[in-house]
Structures are given as structure tokens and as C-alpha cells.
Amino acid sequence: MTKPLPRKIAVMGAGSWGTTFAKVLADSVADQEIPVQIWARRDDAANEINERHTNSRYLRETKLPANISASSNQREVLEGADLVVLAIPSQSLRRELAVFKKYFEPEAVLLSLMKGLERGTDLRMSEVIAEVTQFPEDRVAVLSGPNLAMEIAREQPTASVVACSDGETAQWIAELCSAPYFRPYTNDDVLGVELGGIVKNIIALAVGMCDGMGMGDNTKSTVITRGLAETTRLVLSLGGRLDTLAGLSGLGDLVATCSSSLSRNNTAGRLLGQGLFLDEVNDRMSQTAEGIKSARAVFDLARAHEVEMPITEAVVMVLEGSLSVENMAARLLSRELKSEGEQN
């Protein structure tokens, strides 16, 4: 049975990716006259979206479609929304959901754009959503892929992955976000899609550090390739699939995030590589670099499952001050020699 079109779509979060994905949705459903409403924390951000159809803090002068509106009132945004897109910092998700859930429609579908593990619990965002809301897994989905917000806002062609345990739900969401410049694929490996999107941020920090220290393409290629290897080890150990890591939410997202100057995590790593302290990096960043927040949780998860992740471990040590950026390469290169195909 085909799911009916949503009466309304709510996007909770007016940062660069939340606003950009709202644009994707609005462009996709424009002919069906489905309203898309963004929840913004600040009144001035909501007013700018409503009056100027821009979100200049994050997307400069990109014009937003006419069927997008915004409000700082959570109830107003969520009431009547059959699809709710969650695009807030991962470490504040549990706290925000405690408020949001009071206004969710009983049969709403929740879509996570967030890429992080919750510190303290090591839960993926879909797991936090399910735990707090008690929504069944067939109404909780995630989206991941090579999704650099500014490029998509400029309507440069890209593809992504919608993952849900229920294929019909994944297909329903994919149809709602299929814009002329945005191609969604579907997948039922939620764990693999989420973890690929989480770990790539940590690898991008490492690649950024290499950039900041002036290292060349050989070094960065090595980090990306071995980063994919350790991500794959973790995903497989937890029950995810190899083909997921070879796809858009694995290799595709990793390459984009590690290679682009638009990547927040690459930028943060580059600043660390240039000698800035972590507090100084955070002060300079207008948005959260999720790899900084999730690195320790990912490493703890890997250690709990006896998965060796040397690049992640080195990044954690740099972030926590027990290893200098300058000594990170020496630590990685001094590891025991082994076959490339060994699992640890």
C-alpha cells in the first residue's frame, strides 16, 4: 500500500545542512503544494527566511523556494507534520527530543540528518531517537552521503542514501527529496549507513591535520584508504554490510568530507595541524565539527568490540592532548608490519 503524501514537512534545525535539505524537499514537492517549515532557534533567522527567503549566515545569498517558511515556535512547526527531519547537533538531540516529542503527530516519520554517536551511551542517532520517542524502527530513517551543504544549495548534482529498516518508508522519503539536482538511493542497512557517516568525520580530521602540516597527496590518500579499512572493520563487527561501505554513505561520503575545503571536519583538522589549540579551533568554527564530538565515543565503541582503529585512536589522543599533531604520523607508521588484508 502506497503511503499518502505528507500534509506538511518539518525540518528541525536551521543550520547549513538543515536549511539546504529543506530546499531540496521544497524543490522536490513544489508541484504538490506541500509546505516545508523550518524550526530556527533564533527569531531573527526565522524572520530572514520568511521575509527574504535566505539564510545568509550559512548559505549566503542562496534563494530559498517560496514554499519554505520558518518559525522559532516548536509546536507551530511540528503540528501537522507527517515527515519530521532532525538536523540539530548530535550531542543535543536527546535534550531537544524531550521537547519535540510532545508535538509529534502520532504517525509521523522521523528522518535523521545527524552524523554522530552520543557521548556516554555510544548510541547512534537513530537509536537515540527510538529510545526517547518510542517510535518503531519502521518510522525512523537516516540520510547520509557526500552531502556538502553549500554545493547542494547551489544545485550542483549529488546523490545520497535514505536508510530505513522498512523499504516502503525509505522509498517514500526518497520520493519526497528527489529534486532535479539531488538523487536519493535507498538502503536497509541503517547501522552501516550511520556508522559510515560518523567515522568519516574523524578520518577527515586526520586528513585535515595532514593538510595543516603541509603533507602531500600520498599521505592524505593513505589516511583515507586506511580510514575506510578501519571503518569497515567496525561496521562489519557490529553487523553492517560491506556493500554499504563501498557506496555513497561509505566511500562517497569519506572522499567528499576528507577532500573538500567546505568540510567542517577537514577545516577543523587543518587548523589543528597549523598549531591551533582545540579551544581556538572551536572558537573559529561557526558550526559544529561532529568528528570532534564523536571521536571518543567511536573509539570506545571500537574498543568494546575489540576492533583496532589506529587512526581514530590517534585523533582521540590529539584531541585529548596526549599526542601532538606532529607525532601522529610517526605513531601510525611505527605500527607492526602486516598484510593489507588483515582485519586488525
Tab-separated table of C-alpha atoms in Angstrom:
chain	number	residue	atom	x	y	z
A	1	MET	CA	0.000	0.000	0.000
A	2	THR	CA	1.456	3.360	-1.054
A	3	LYS	CA	1.889	5.879	1.749
A	4	PRO	CA	-0.066	9.123	1.233
A	5	LEU	CA	1.774	12.389	0.663
A	6	PRO	CA	2.564	14.302	3.848
A	7	ARG	CA	0.343	17.218	4.750
A	8	LYS	CA	3.458	19.122	5.812
A	9	ILE	CA	7.198	18.573	6.280
A	10	ALA	CA	9.024	19.955	9.341
A	11	VAL	CA	12.795	20.487	9.393
A	12	MET	CA	14.112	20.914	12.916
A	13	GLY	CA	17.290	22.941	12.588
A	14	ALA	CA	18.214	25.991	10.519
A	15	GLY	CA	21.933	25.357	10.092
A	16	SER	CA	23.564	24.909	6.704
A	17	TRP	CA	22.519	21.289	6.148
A	18	GLY	CA	19.048	21.612	7.660
A	19	THR	CA	18.267	24.656	5.517
A	20	THR	CA	19.779	23.083	2.408
A	21	PHE	CA	17.802	19.872	2.837
A	22	ALA	CA	14.645	21.928	3.379
A	23	LYS	CA	15.392	23.491	-0.020
A	24	VAL	CA	15.829	20.036	-1.568
A	25	LEU	CA	12.486	18.923	-0.137
A	26	ALA	CA	10.705	22.127	-1.160
A	27	ASP	CA	12.037	21.879	-4.721
A	28	SER	CA	11.007	18.222	-4.871
A	29	VAL	CA	7.414	18.716	-3.663
A	30	ALA	CA	6.719	22.169	-5.121
A	31	ASP	CA	4.229	20.822	-7.670
A	32	GLN	CA	2.311	19.018	-4.921
A	33	GLU	CA	1.898	22.160	-2.804
A	34	ILE	CA	3.294	20.538	0.349
A	35	PRO	CA	4.532	23.188	2.805
A	36	VAL	CA	8.024	22.842	4.267
A	37	GLN	CA	8.630	24.645	7.555
A	38	ILE	CA	11.971	25.091	9.333
A	39	TRP	CA	12.390	25.419	13.074
A	40	ALA	CA	15.044	28.047	13.855
A	41	ARG	CA	16.317	28.684	17.364
A	42	ARG	CA	16.570	32.417	16.755
A	43	ASP	CA	13.714	34.717	15.793
A	44	ASP	CA	15.977	36.735	13.507
A	45	ALA	CA	16.887	33.625	11.492
A	46	ALA	CA	13.230	32.666	11.106
A	47	ASN	CA	12.327	36.218	10.117
A	48	GLU	CA	15.046	36.323	7.457
A	49	ILE	CA	13.849	33.047	5.932
A	50	ASN	CA	10.248	34.307	5.871
A	51	GLU	CA	10.938	37.828	4.635
A	52	ARG	CA	13.982	37.497	2.385
A	53	HIS	CA	13.900	33.765	1.580
A	54	THR	CA	17.573	33.496	2.548
A	55	ASN	CA	19.643	32.145	5.450
A	56	SER	CA	22.700	34.293	4.901
A	57	ARG	CA	24.589	33.159	7.997
A	58	TYR	CA	25.017	29.706	6.491
A	59	LEU	CA	24.056	29.839	2.807
A	60	ARG	CA	24.956	33.416	1.864
A	61	GLU	CA	22.542	34.734	-0.753
A	62	THR	CA	21.094	31.387	-1.855
A	63	LYS	CA	17.401	31.927	-2.536
A	64	LEU	CA	15.024	29.516	-0.814
A	65	PRO	CA	11.817	28.305	-2.503
A	66	ALA	CA	8.541	30.095	-1.835
A	67	ASN	CA	7.021	27.005	-0.172
A	68	ILE	CA	9.539	27.224	2.696
A	69	SER	CA	8.665	29.124	5.857
A	70	ALA	CA	10.263	29.238	9.302
A	71	SER	CA	9.365	29.734	12.945
A	72	SER	CA	11.095	29.652	16.320
A	73	ASN	CA	7.976	28.024	17.807
A	74	GLN	CA	8.466	24.259	18.004
A	75	ARG	CA	4.778	23.447	18.360
A	76	GLU	CA	3.888	25.535	15.316
A	77	VAL	CA	6.475	23.781	13.151
A	78	LEU	CA	5.672	20.224	14.260
A	79	GLU	CA	1.887	20.328	14.281
A	80	GLY	CA	0.507	18.638	11.181
A	81	ALA	CA	3.944	17.420	10.006
A	82	ASP	CA	3.883	13.828	8.756
A	83	LEU	CA	7.627	13.898	7.985
A	84	VAL	CA	9.952	15.411	10.599
A	85	VAL	CA	13.582	15.966	9.614
A	86	LEU	CA	16.041	16.257	12.509
A	87	ALA	CA	19.055	18.450	11.727
A	88	ILE	CA	20.464	19.595	15.068
A	89	PRO	CA	23.853	18.951	16.749
A	90	SER	CA	24.020	15.295	17.703
A	91	GLN	CA	25.014	15.856	21.321
A	92	SER	CA	21.903	17.962	21.973
A	93	LEU	CA	19.489	15.520	20.305
A	94	ARG	CA	18.272	13.758	23.452
A	95	ARG	CA	17.537	17.054	25.213
A	96	GLU	CA	15.744	18.556	22.210
A	97	LEU	CA	13.706	15.406	21.548
A	98	ALA	CA	12.314	15.517	25.065
A	99	VAL	CA	10.549	18.732	23.988
A	100	PHE	CA	9.861	17.900	20.334
A	101	LYS	CA	8.108	14.599	21.046
A	102	LYS	CA	5.223	16.366	22.793
A	103	TYR	CA	4.233	17.847	19.425
A	104	PHE	CA	4.917	14.928	17.047
A	105	GLU	CA	1.953	13.662	15.054
A	106	PRO	CA	1.079	10.094	16.173
A	107	GLU	CA	2.058	8.500	12.837
A	108	ALA	CA	4.886	10.863	11.859
A	109	VAL	CA	8.063	9.527	10.219
A	110	LEU	CA	11.361	10.829	11.656
A	111	LEU	CA	14.409	11.338	9.399
A	112	SER	CA	17.834	11.975	10.916
A	113	LEU	CA	20.423	14.056	9.058
A	114	MET	CA	22.831	13.898	12.015
A	115	LYS	CA	26.176	12.125	11.981
A	116	GLY	CA	27.402	11.370	15.472
A	117	LEU	CA	27.491	8.956	18.390
A	118	GLU	CA	26.018	10.120	21.664
A	119	ARG	CA	28.728	10.568	24.244
A	120	GLY	CA	28.192	8.486	27.360
A	121	THR	CA	25.956	5.920	25.671
A	122	ASP	CA	27.750	5.346	22.332
A	123	LEU	CA	24.307	5.217	20.685
A	124	ARG	CA	23.778	6.113	17.044
A	125	MET	CA	21.323	8.926	16.384
A	126	SER	CA	18.587	6.562	15.166
A	127	GLU	CA	18.976	4.622	18.418
A	128	VAL	CA	18.660	7.798	20.497
A	129	ILE	CA	15.549	8.766	18.513
A	130	ALA	CA	13.942	5.350	19.025
A	131	GLU	CA	14.805	5.296	22.733
A	132	VAL	CA	13.464	8.779	23.507
A	133	THR	CA	10.372	8.757	21.286
A	134	GLN	CA	9.493	5.037	21.440
A	135	PHE	CA	8.792	5.222	17.694
A	136	PRO	CA	9.051	1.839	15.920
A	137	GLU	CA	12.088	1.324	13.693
A	138	ASP	CA	9.965	1.393	10.526
A	139	ARG	CA	9.246	5.087	11.210
A	140	VAL	CA	12.842	6.131	11.950
A	141	ALA	CA	15.155	6.700	8.978
A	142	VAL	CA	18.547	8.268	8.324
A	143	LEU	CA	20.058	10.102	5.374
A	144	SER	CA	23.760	10.129	4.610
A	145	GLY	CA	26.161	10.554	1.721
A	146	PRO	CA	28.541	13.084	0.164
A	147	ASN	CA	26.341	15.997	1.230
A	148	LEU	CA	28.378	19.206	1.350
A	149	ALA	CA	25.610	21.703	2.009
A	150	MET	CA	26.866	24.684	0.012
A	151	GLU	CA	27.347	22.645	-3.157
A	152	ILE	CA	23.828	21.240	-2.915
A	153	ALA	CA	22.387	24.675	-2.120
A	154	ARG	CA	23.973	25.809	-5.405
A	155	GLU	CA	22.161	22.883	-7.079
A	156	GLN	CA	25.320	21.034	-8.045
A	157	PRO	CA	24.311	17.414	-8.783
A	158	THR	CA	24.761	14.917	-5.964
A	159	ALA	CA	23.368	11.653	-4.641
A	160	SER	CA	22.668	10.343	-1.174
A	161	VAL	CA	21.240	7.352	0.702
A	162	VAL	CA	17.989	7.076	2.664
A	163	ALA	CA	18.216	4.134	5.063
A	164	CYS	CA	15.362	2.543	6.967
A	165	SER	CA	14.573	-0.989	8.072
A	166	ASP	CA	11.302	-0.640	6.161
A	167	GLY	CA	11.787	-0.378	2.407
A	168	GLU	CA	8.440	1.329	1.828
A	169	THR	CA	9.281	4.104	4.277
A	170	ALA	CA	12.721	4.599	2.712
A	171	GLN	CA	11.152	4.798	-0.753
A	172	TRP	CA	8.503	7.281	0.470
A	173	ILE	CA	11.190	9.594	1.842
A	174	ALA	CA	13.334	9.183	-1.285
A	175	GLU	CA	10.435	10.285	-3.480
A	176	LEU	CA	9.900	13.352	-1.296
A	177	CYS	CA	13.530	14.500	-1.638
A	178	SER	CA	14.134	13.659	-5.290
A	179	ALA	CA	14.970	17.082	-6.719
A	180	PRO	CA	16.437	17.689	-10.211
A	181	TYR	CA	19.897	18.074	-8.647
A	182	PHE	CA	19.541	15.542	-5.779
A	183	ARG	CA	19.271	11.764	-6.330
A	184	PRO	CA	18.420	9.620	-3.283
A	185	TYR	CA	19.053	5.868	-3.210
A	186	THR	CA	17.553	3.557	-0.571
A	187	ASN	CA	19.173	1.047	1.765
A	188	ASP	CA	18.017	-1.095	4.700
A	189	ASP	CA	21.444	-1.218	6.402
A	190	VAL	CA	20.792	1.615	8.863
A	191	LEU	CA	23.775	0.709	11.042
A	192	GLY	CA	26.235	0.707	8.130
A	193	VAL	CA	24.924	3.967	6.679
A	194	GLU	CA	25.065	5.739	10.035
A	195	LEU	CA	28.492	4.490	11.076
A	196	GLY	CA	29.979	5.326	7.686
A	197	GLY	CA	28.766	8.888	8.143
A	198	ILE	CA	30.090	9.076	11.686
A	199	VAL	CA	33.598	7.679	11.281
A	200	LYS	CA	34.351	9.616	8.088
A	201	ASN	CA	34.277	12.827	10.168
A	202	ILE	CA	37.115	11.502	12.325
A	203	ILE	CA	39.139	10.453	9.297
A	204	ALA	CA	38.524	13.908	7.805
A	205	LEU	CA	40.007	15.455	10.953
A	206	ALA	CA	43.140	13.349	10.406
A	207	VAL	CA	43.343	14.331	6.721
A	208	GLY	CA	42.860	17.975	7.685
A	209	MET	CA	45.732	17.696	10.152
A	210	CYS	CA	47.905	16.390	7.321
A	211	ASP	CA	46.854	19.379	5.204
A	212	GLY	CA	47.632	21.784	8.022
A	213	MET	CA	51.119	20.340	8.407
A	214	GLY	CA	51.752	20.664	4.663
A	215	MET	CA	51.797	16.965	3.868
A	216	GLY	CA	51.165	15.792	0.298
A	217	ASP	CA	48.635	13.707	-1.555
A	218	ASN	CA	50.367	10.389	-0.840
A	219	THR	CA	49.925	10.936	2.877
A	220	LYS	CA	46.292	12.008	2.572
A	221	SER	CA	45.458	9.124	0.249
A	222	THR	CA	46.980	6.705	2.731
A	223	VAL	CA	44.899	8.116	5.590
A	224	ILE	CA	41.682	7.991	3.544
A	225	THR	CA	42.271	4.411	2.395
A	226	ARG	CA	43.282	3.069	5.782
A	227	GLY	CA	40.472	5.104	7.333
A	228	LEU	CA	37.985	3.262	5.132
A	229	ALA	CA	39.579	-0.027	6.213
A	230	GLU	CA	39.097	0.667	9.912
A	231	THR	CA	35.566	1.978	9.350
A	232	THR	CA	34.757	-1.256	7.517
A	233	ARG	CA	36.153	-3.364	10.361
A	234	LEU	CA	33.908	-1.593	12.858
A	235	VAL	CA	30.779	-1.788	10.710
A	236	LEU	CA	31.229	-5.486	9.936
A	237	SER	CA	31.880	-6.325	13.577
A	238	LEU	CA	28.552	-4.700	14.516
A	239	GLY	CA	26.544	-6.442	11.807
A	240	GLY	CA	26.602	-3.924	8.956
A	241	ARG	CA	27.310	-4.804	5.331
A	242	LEU	CA	30.422	-4.447	3.198
A	243	ASP	CA	28.498	-3.142	0.174
A	244	THR	CA	27.212	-0.215	2.237
A	245	LEU	CA	30.778	0.947	2.916
A	246	ALA	CA	31.598	0.718	-0.796
A	247	GLY	CA	28.669	3.016	-1.585
A	248	LEU	CA	27.687	6.653	-1.235
A	249	SER	CA	27.351	6.654	2.551
A	250	GLY	CA	30.736	4.974	2.944
A	251	LEU	CA	33.403	5.670	0.353
A	252	GLY	CA	31.456	8.502	-1.282
A	253	ASP	CA	30.961	10.468	1.922
A	254	LEU	CA	34.516	9.754	3.072
A	255	VAL	CA	36.115	11.114	-0.099
A	256	ALA	CA	33.985	14.270	-0.143
A	257	THR	CA	34.477	15.066	3.538
A	258	CYS	CA	38.208	14.399	3.509
A	259	SER	CA	38.875	16.298	0.274
A	260	SER	CA	36.757	19.441	0.429
A	261	SER	CA	37.577	22.795	1.974
A	262	LEU	CA	33.802	23.072	2.605
A	263	SER	CA	34.035	20.208	5.114
A	264	ARG	CA	33.824	21.399	8.716
A	265	ASN	CA	35.836	18.418	9.952
A	266	ASN	CA	38.561	18.873	7.353
A	267	THR	CA	38.735	22.552	8.275
A	268	ALA	CA	38.967	21.802	11.996
A	269	GLY	CA	41.738	19.260	11.383
A	270	ARG	CA	43.625	21.715	9.201
A	271	LEU	CA	43.537	24.335	11.952
A	272	LEU	CA	44.831	21.781	14.449
A	273	GLY	CA	47.585	20.848	12.004
A	274	GLN	CA	48.561	24.506	11.773
A	275	GLY	CA	49.187	24.557	15.508
A	276	LEU	CA	45.965	25.928	16.960
A	277	PHE	CA	44.684	24.567	20.247
A	278	LEU	CA	41.306	22.808	20.291
A	279	ASP	CA	39.614	25.719	22.112
A	280	GLU	CA	40.884	28.100	19.441
A	281	VAL	CA	39.562	25.821	16.691
A	282	ASN	CA	36.132	25.680	18.325
A	283	ASP	CA	36.085	29.478	18.645
A	284	ARG	CA	36.776	29.877	14.933
A	285	MET	CA	34.137	27.392	13.773
A	286	SER	CA	30.653	28.782	13.138
A	287	GLN	CA	29.199	25.238	13.159
A	288	THR	CA	29.949	22.024	14.996
A	289	ALA	CA	32.658	19.723	13.643
A	290	GLU	CA	30.959	16.463	14.613
A	291	GLY	CA	34.176	14.456	14.469
A	292	ILE	CA	35.498	16.367	17.487
A	293	LYS	CA	32.384	15.487	19.458
A	294	SER	CA	32.139	11.836	18.366
A	295	ALA	CA	35.762	10.673	18.224
A	296	ARG	CA	35.982	9.422	21.806
A	297	ALA	CA	32.601	7.644	21.552
A	298	VAL	CA	33.659	5.887	18.339
A	299	PHE	CA	36.951	4.791	19.853
A	300	ASP	CA	35.199	3.493	22.985
A	301	LEU	CA	32.737	1.560	20.812
A	302	ALA	CA	35.591	0.046	18.808
A	303	ARG	CA	37.490	-0.935	21.934
A	304	ALA	CA	34.362	-2.536	23.437
A	305	HIS	CA	34.111	-4.741	20.344
A	306	GLU	CA	37.879	-5.357	20.119
A	307	VAL	CA	38.202	-3.595	16.779
A	308	GLU	CA	41.526	-1.949	16.046
A	309	MET	CA	41.138	1.641	14.773
A	310	PRO	CA	44.600	3.247	14.882
A	311	ILE	CA	43.720	6.460	13.029
A	312	THR	CA	40.687	7.064	15.235
A	313	GLU	CA	42.804	6.339	18.320
A	314	ALA	CA	45.463	8.813	17.192
A	315	VAL	CA	42.866	11.528	16.529
A	316	VAL	CA	41.378	10.987	20.004
A	317	MET	CA	44.828	11.296	21.558
A	318	VAL	CA	45.452	14.572	19.700
A	319	LEU	CA	42.066	15.967	20.735
A	320	GLU	CA	42.626	14.970	24.350
A	321	GLY	CA	46.166	16.329	24.445
A	322	SER	CA	48.133	13.111	24.966
A	323	LEU	CA	49.674	13.129	21.450
A	324	SER	CA	50.973	16.061	19.435
A	325	VAL	CA	49.842	16.512	15.842
A	326	GLU	CA	53.494	16.388	14.784
A	327	ASN	CA	53.951	12.917	16.314
A	328	MET	CA	50.736	11.412	14.940
A	329	ALA	CA	52.281	10.222	11.658
A	330	ALA	CA	55.262	8.667	13.410
A	331	ARG	CA	52.903	6.772	15.739
A	332	LEU	CA	50.880	5.371	12.838
A	333	LEU	CA	53.928	4.442	10.730
A	334	SER	CA	55.670	2.659	13.587
A	335	ARG	CA	52.898	0.079	13.954
A	336	GLU	CA	53.677	-3.605	13.405
A	337	LEU	CA	54.020	-4.626	9.754
A	338	LYS	CA	51.215	-6.816	8.442
A	339	SER	CA	49.279	-7.844	5.360
A	340	GLU	CA	46.995	-5.139	3.937
A	341	GLY	CA	44.056	-7.544	4.089
A	342	GLU	CA	44.329	-8.392	7.796
A	343	GLN	CA	41.213	-7.488	9.736
A	344	ASN	CA	43.128	-5.881	12.631
